[in-house]
Amino acid sequence: RKEVEQDPGPFNVPEGATVAFNCTYSNSASQSFFWYRQDCRKEPKLLMSVYSSGNEDGRFTAQLNRASQYISLLIRDSKLSDSATYLCVVKENTDKLIFGTGTRLQVFP
Amino acid sequence: EAGVTQFPSHSVIEKGQTVTLRCDPISGHDNLYWYRRVMGKEIKFLLHFVKESKQDESGMPNNRFLAERTGGTYSTLKVQPAELEDSGVYFCASSQDRRNTGELFFGEGSRLTVL
């Protein structure tokens, strides 16, 4: 079983749509959670951290459910520029990040 | 300010040859990481330097891989001898983050193809 599981997609949505990605992690001792974004053939970049209380950054909302070991990312009012791969990332009690395989989003006009 | 830079961007070698990848972290970043993405798989941790010291090398696949960070600035990752399964994208990342909040700054990666 993978440590971080994501639906690989692709999710094809029209501009303006709302789309949600989910992720589960296997280690209940995981301490920190993140969403990274990766454009095609580019480097991963931190999109946002994820907290149990939920957090929002503009059109993006991230949520963590520790009891279910489940992380989500909601994107409202999708833009063409949101097309990318979204990586669910978990940090345990070490400095290393554990990545999911990523969920690909394609926003079309 | 320059980001994390990696060289070469793409390397094609034959099985049995040696390749050395280089990473220049963001200036002043003590933490330097190597990660790898094999085709179709997730990005996986290889090792972590704090300055010139190896903090964690638990992700290194085997002794054909050697990472160094002499002087605590740039780092090299040598693969010798390369095998077919070593093909993938090798990412370097750095951070200055002493609170370990998880924000790493990645380079664009070095794509290695072993024939």
Short mmCIF file of C-alpha atoms in Angstrom, two decimals:
data_model
loop_
_atom_site.label_atom_id
_atom_site.label_comp_id
_atom_site.label_asym_id
_atom_site.label_seq_id
_atom_site.Cartn_x
_atom_site.Cartn_y
_atom_site.Cartn_z
CA ARG A 1 0.00 0.00 0.00
CA LYS A 2 1.33 3.44 -0.93
CA GLU A 3 2.06 5.86 1.89
CA VAL A 4 0.14 8.65 0.16
CA GLU A 5 -2.64 7.78 -2.27
CA GLN A 6 -4.19 10.07 -4.84
CA ASP A 7 -6.50 9.64 -7.80
CA PRO A 8 -4.20 10.30 -10.78
CA GLY A 9 -7.03 11.80 -12.88
CA PRO A 10 -7.00 13.53 -15.23
CA PHE A 11 -9.76 15.82 -14.12
CA ASN A 12 -11.01 17.76 -17.15
CA VAL A 13 -13.14 20.73 -16.09
CA PRO A 14 -14.41 23.90 -17.80
CA GLU A 15 -13.30 27.34 -16.73
CA GLY A 16 -15.27 28.54 -13.75
CA ALA A 17 -15.95 25.07 -12.40
CA THR A 18 -15.28 23.92 -8.86
CA VAL A 19 -13.09 20.85 -8.54
CA ALA A 20 -12.02 18.81 -5.51
CA PHE A 21 -9.07 16.50 -5.04
CA ASN A 22 -8.68 13.96 -2.29
CA CYS A 23 -5.75 12.20 -0.77
CA THR A 24 -5.29 9.58 1.94
CA TYR A 25 -2.17 8.78 3.93
CA SER A 26 -1.28 5.59 5.75
CA ASN A 27 0.84 6.73 8.71
CA SER A 28 -1.30 8.04 11.53
CA ALA A 29 1.82 9.59 13.09
CA SER A 30 2.22 11.99 10.16
CA GLN A 31 2.70 15.50 11.40
CA SER A 32 2.45 17.99 8.56
CA PHE A 33 0.52 18.10 5.32
CA PHE A 34 0.85 20.09 2.12
CA TRP A 35 -0.34 20.52 -1.41
CA TYR A 36 2.34 21.15 -4.00
CA ARG A 37 1.70 22.10 -7.60
CA GLN A 38 3.79 20.88 -10.52
CA ASP A 39 3.49 22.22 -14.05
CA CYS A 40 4.48 19.97 -16.94
CA ARG A 41 8.24 19.31 -16.91
CA LYS A 42 8.78 21.89 -14.18
CA GLU A 43 9.63 21.69 -10.51
CA PRO A 44 7.11 21.13 -7.70
CA LYS A 45 6.16 24.31 -5.86
CA LEU A 46 4.40 24.65 -2.53
CA LEU A 47 0.78 25.64 -3.04
CA MET A 48 -0.37 25.61 0.57
CA SER A 49 -0.02 23.90 3.91
CA VAL A 50 -3.01 21.98 5.28
CA TYR A 51 -4.34 22.35 8.81
CA SER A 52 -7.01 20.49 10.77
CA SER A 53 -8.99 23.69 11.11
CA GLY A 54 -9.03 24.07 7.35
CA ASN A 55 -7.39 26.92 5.53
CA GLU A 56 -8.17 29.06 2.55
CA ASP A 57 -6.01 30.99 0.13
CA GLY A 58 -8.08 32.84 -2.41
CA ARG A 59 -9.86 30.29 -4.57
CA PHE A 60 -8.11 27.38 -2.87
CA THR A 61 -9.32 25.64 0.28
CA ALA A 62 -7.48 22.79 1.97
CA GLN A 63 -8.84 20.50 4.65
CA LEU A 64 -7.36 17.80 6.86
CA ASN A 65 -9.24 15.04 8.65
CA ARG A 66 -6.78 13.33 10.98
CA ALA A 67 -9.26 10.71 12.16
CA SER A 68 -9.86 9.51 8.60
CA GLN A 69 -6.28 10.29 7.46
CA TYR A 70 -7.73 12.25 4.59
CA ILE A 71 -6.67 15.50 2.94
CA SER A 72 -8.60 17.53 0.41
CA LEU A 73 -8.08 20.48 -1.91
CA LEU A 74 -10.94 22.48 -3.36
CA ILE A 75 -10.44 24.87 -6.24
CA ARG A 76 -13.26 27.30 -6.97
CA ASP A 77 -13.78 29.28 -10.18
CA SER A 78 -11.12 27.29 -12.07
CA LYS A 79 -8.82 29.21 -14.39
CA LEU A 80 -6.92 27.92 -17.41
CA SER A 81 -3.74 28.65 -15.47
CA ASP A 82 -4.77 26.15 -12.78
CA SER A 83 -3.98 23.31 -15.20
CA ALA A 84 -1.20 21.35 -13.53
CA THR A 85 -0.52 18.28 -11.42
CA TYR A 86 -1.42 18.66 -7.75
CA LEU A 87 0.77 16.68 -5.37
CA CYS A 88 -0.40 15.64 -1.92
CA VAL A 89 2.57 15.68 0.43
CA VAL A 90 2.98 14.40 3.97
CA LYS A 91 5.77 14.88 6.47
CA GLU A 92 6.29 12.44 9.29
CA ASN A 93 8.64 13.01 12.20
CA THR A 94 11.67 13.38 9.99
CA ASP A 95 12.65 16.08 7.53
CA LYS A 96 11.73 14.12 4.44
CA LEU A 97 8.59 14.73 2.43
CA ILE A 98 6.45 11.84 1.20
CA PHE A 99 4.70 12.53 -2.08
CA GLY A 100 1.63 11.10 -3.69
CA THR A 101 1.78 10.41 -7.41
CA GLY A 102 -0.25 13.55 -8.10
CA THR A 103 -3.62 14.38 -9.60
CA ARG A 104 -3.65 15.97 -13.02
CA LEU A 105 -6.05 18.84 -13.65
CA GLN A 106 -6.85 20.18 -17.11
CA VAL A 107 -9.06 23.26 -17.28
CA PHE A 108 -10.54 23.92 -20.72
CA PRO A 109 -12.13 27.11 -22.14
CA GLU B 1 17.46 35.99 -6.23
CA ALA B 2 18.52 32.83 -8.07
CA GLY B 3 16.54 29.69 -7.34
CA VAL B 4 17.84 26.15 -7.05
CA THR B 5 19.79 25.29 -10.18
CA GLN B 6 20.62 21.84 -11.45
CA PHE B 7 22.98 20.62 -14.11
CA PRO B 8 22.70 18.94 -16.54
CA SER B 9 19.03 19.32 -17.38
CA HIS B 10 19.16 16.10 -19.36
CA SER B 11 21.74 13.34 -19.56
CA VAL B 12 21.68 10.24 -21.77
CA ILE B 13 24.21 7.54 -20.94
CA GLU B 14 24.70 3.86 -21.50
CA LYS B 15 24.35 1.22 -18.84
CA GLY B 16 27.59 0.89 -16.93
CA GLN B 17 28.69 4.48 -17.42
CA THR B 18 29.02 7.11 -14.73
CA VAL B 19 27.01 10.30 -14.39
CA THR B 20 27.41 13.18 -11.96
CA LEU B 21 24.54 15.53 -11.29
CA ARG B 22 25.11 18.90 -9.71
CA CYS B 23 22.84 21.06 -7.57
CA ASP B 24 23.36 24.65 -6.49
CA PRO B 25 20.92 25.47 -3.70
CA ILE B 26 19.56 28.92 -2.90
CA SER B 27 22.32 30.92 -1.28
CA GLY B 28 22.24 30.62 2.49
CA HIS B 29 20.09 27.50 2.59
CA ASP B 30 21.62 24.99 4.96
CA ASN B 31 19.24 22.16 4.07
CA LEU B 32 19.73 20.41 0.74
CA TYR B 33 17.72 17.42 -0.42
CA TRP B 34 17.83 15.02 -3.33
CA TYR B 35 14.63 13.41 -4.58
CA ARG B 36 13.94 11.19 -7.57
CA ARG B 37 10.94 10.48 -9.76
CA VAL B 38 10.99 7.28 -11.73
CA MET B 39 8.49 7.21 -14.62
CA GLY B 40 4.97 6.50 -13.47
CA LYS B 41 5.90 6.64 -9.80
CA GLU B 42 5.82 9.23 -7.09
CA ILE B 43 8.67 11.57 -6.19
CA LYS B 44 10.80 9.77 -3.59
CA PHE B 45 13.28 11.05 -1.05
CA LEU B 46 16.93 10.09 -1.49
CA LEU B 47 18.85 12.06 1.11
CA HIS B 48 19.18 15.22 3.16
CA PHE B 49 22.21 17.36 3.93
CA VAL B 50 22.44 19.94 6.66
CA LYS B 51 25.36 22.04 5.56
CA GLU B 52 28.03 19.49 4.64
CA SER B 53 26.71 16.69 6.86
CA LYS B 54 24.41 13.89 5.74
CA GLN B 55 21.41 14.12 8.03
CA ASP B 56 19.43 11.27 6.49
CA GLU B 57 20.42 9.03 3.61
CA SER B 58 17.78 6.39 4.15
CA GLY B 59 16.35 6.84 0.66
CA MET B 60 19.54 6.09 -1.26
CA PRO B 61 18.77 2.98 -3.32
CA ASN B 62 22.17 1.28 -3.11
CA ASN B 63 25.90 1.91 -3.00
CA ARG B 64 26.06 2.87 -6.66
CA PHE B 65 24.79 6.28 -5.56
CA LEU B 66 27.14 8.72 -3.86
CA ALA B 67 26.17 12.20 -2.76
CA GLU B 68 28.55 14.87 -1.54
CA ARG B 69 28.29 18.43 -0.36
CA THR B 70 31.80 19.56 0.33
CA GLY B 71 31.94 22.96 2.01
CA GLY B 72 28.21 22.98 2.52
CA THR B 73 27.42 24.80 -0.69
CA TYR B 74 26.67 22.90 -3.90
CA SER B 75 26.06 19.17 -3.97
CA THR B 76 26.80 16.40 -6.42
CA LEU B 77 25.07 13.08 -6.89
CA LYS B 78 27.11 10.45 -8.69
CA VAL B 79 25.69 7.25 -10.11
CA GLN B 80 28.37 4.64 -10.84
CA PRO B 81 27.81 2.34 -12.65
CA ALA B 82 24.41 3.40 -13.97
CA GLU B 83 21.70 0.79 -14.48
CA LEU B 84 18.54 0.96 -16.59
CA GLU B 85 16.33 1.36 -13.51
CA ASP B 86 18.19 4.55 -12.54
CA SER B 87 16.43 6.44 -15.33
CA GLY B 88 14.20 9.20 -14.02
CA VAL B 89 14.17 12.82 -12.96
CA TYR B 90 16.45 13.77 -10.09
CA PHE B 91 15.26 16.80 -8.17
CA CYS B 92 17.32 18.85 -5.79
CA ALA B 93 15.62 21.04 -3.20
CA SER B 94 16.79 23.41 -0.52
CA SER B 95 15.39 25.20 2.47
CA GLN B 96 16.50 27.50 5.22
CA ASP B 97 13.55 26.48 7.27
CA ARG B 98 14.64 25.61 10.77
CA ARG B 99 11.07 25.05 11.88
CA ASN B 100 10.67 22.34 9.24
CA THR B 101 7.38 23.68 8.01
CA GLY B 102 7.76 21.67 4.82
CA GLU B 103 8.40 24.36 2.23
CA LEU B 104 11.17 23.18 0.00
CA PHE B 105 12.38 25.06 -3.06
CA PHE B 106 12.97 22.65 -5.90
CA GLY B 107 15.17 22.86 -8.94
CA GLU B 108 13.76 21.94 -12.34
CA GLY B 109 15.41 18.54 -12.14
CA SER B 110 18.02 16.57 -14.04
CA ARG B 111 16.46 14.02 -16.36
CA LEU B 112 18.61 10.89 -16.58
CA THR B 113 18.11 8.34 -19.33
CA VAL B 114 20.12 5.13 -19.10
CA LEU B 115 20.17 3.06 -22.31
#
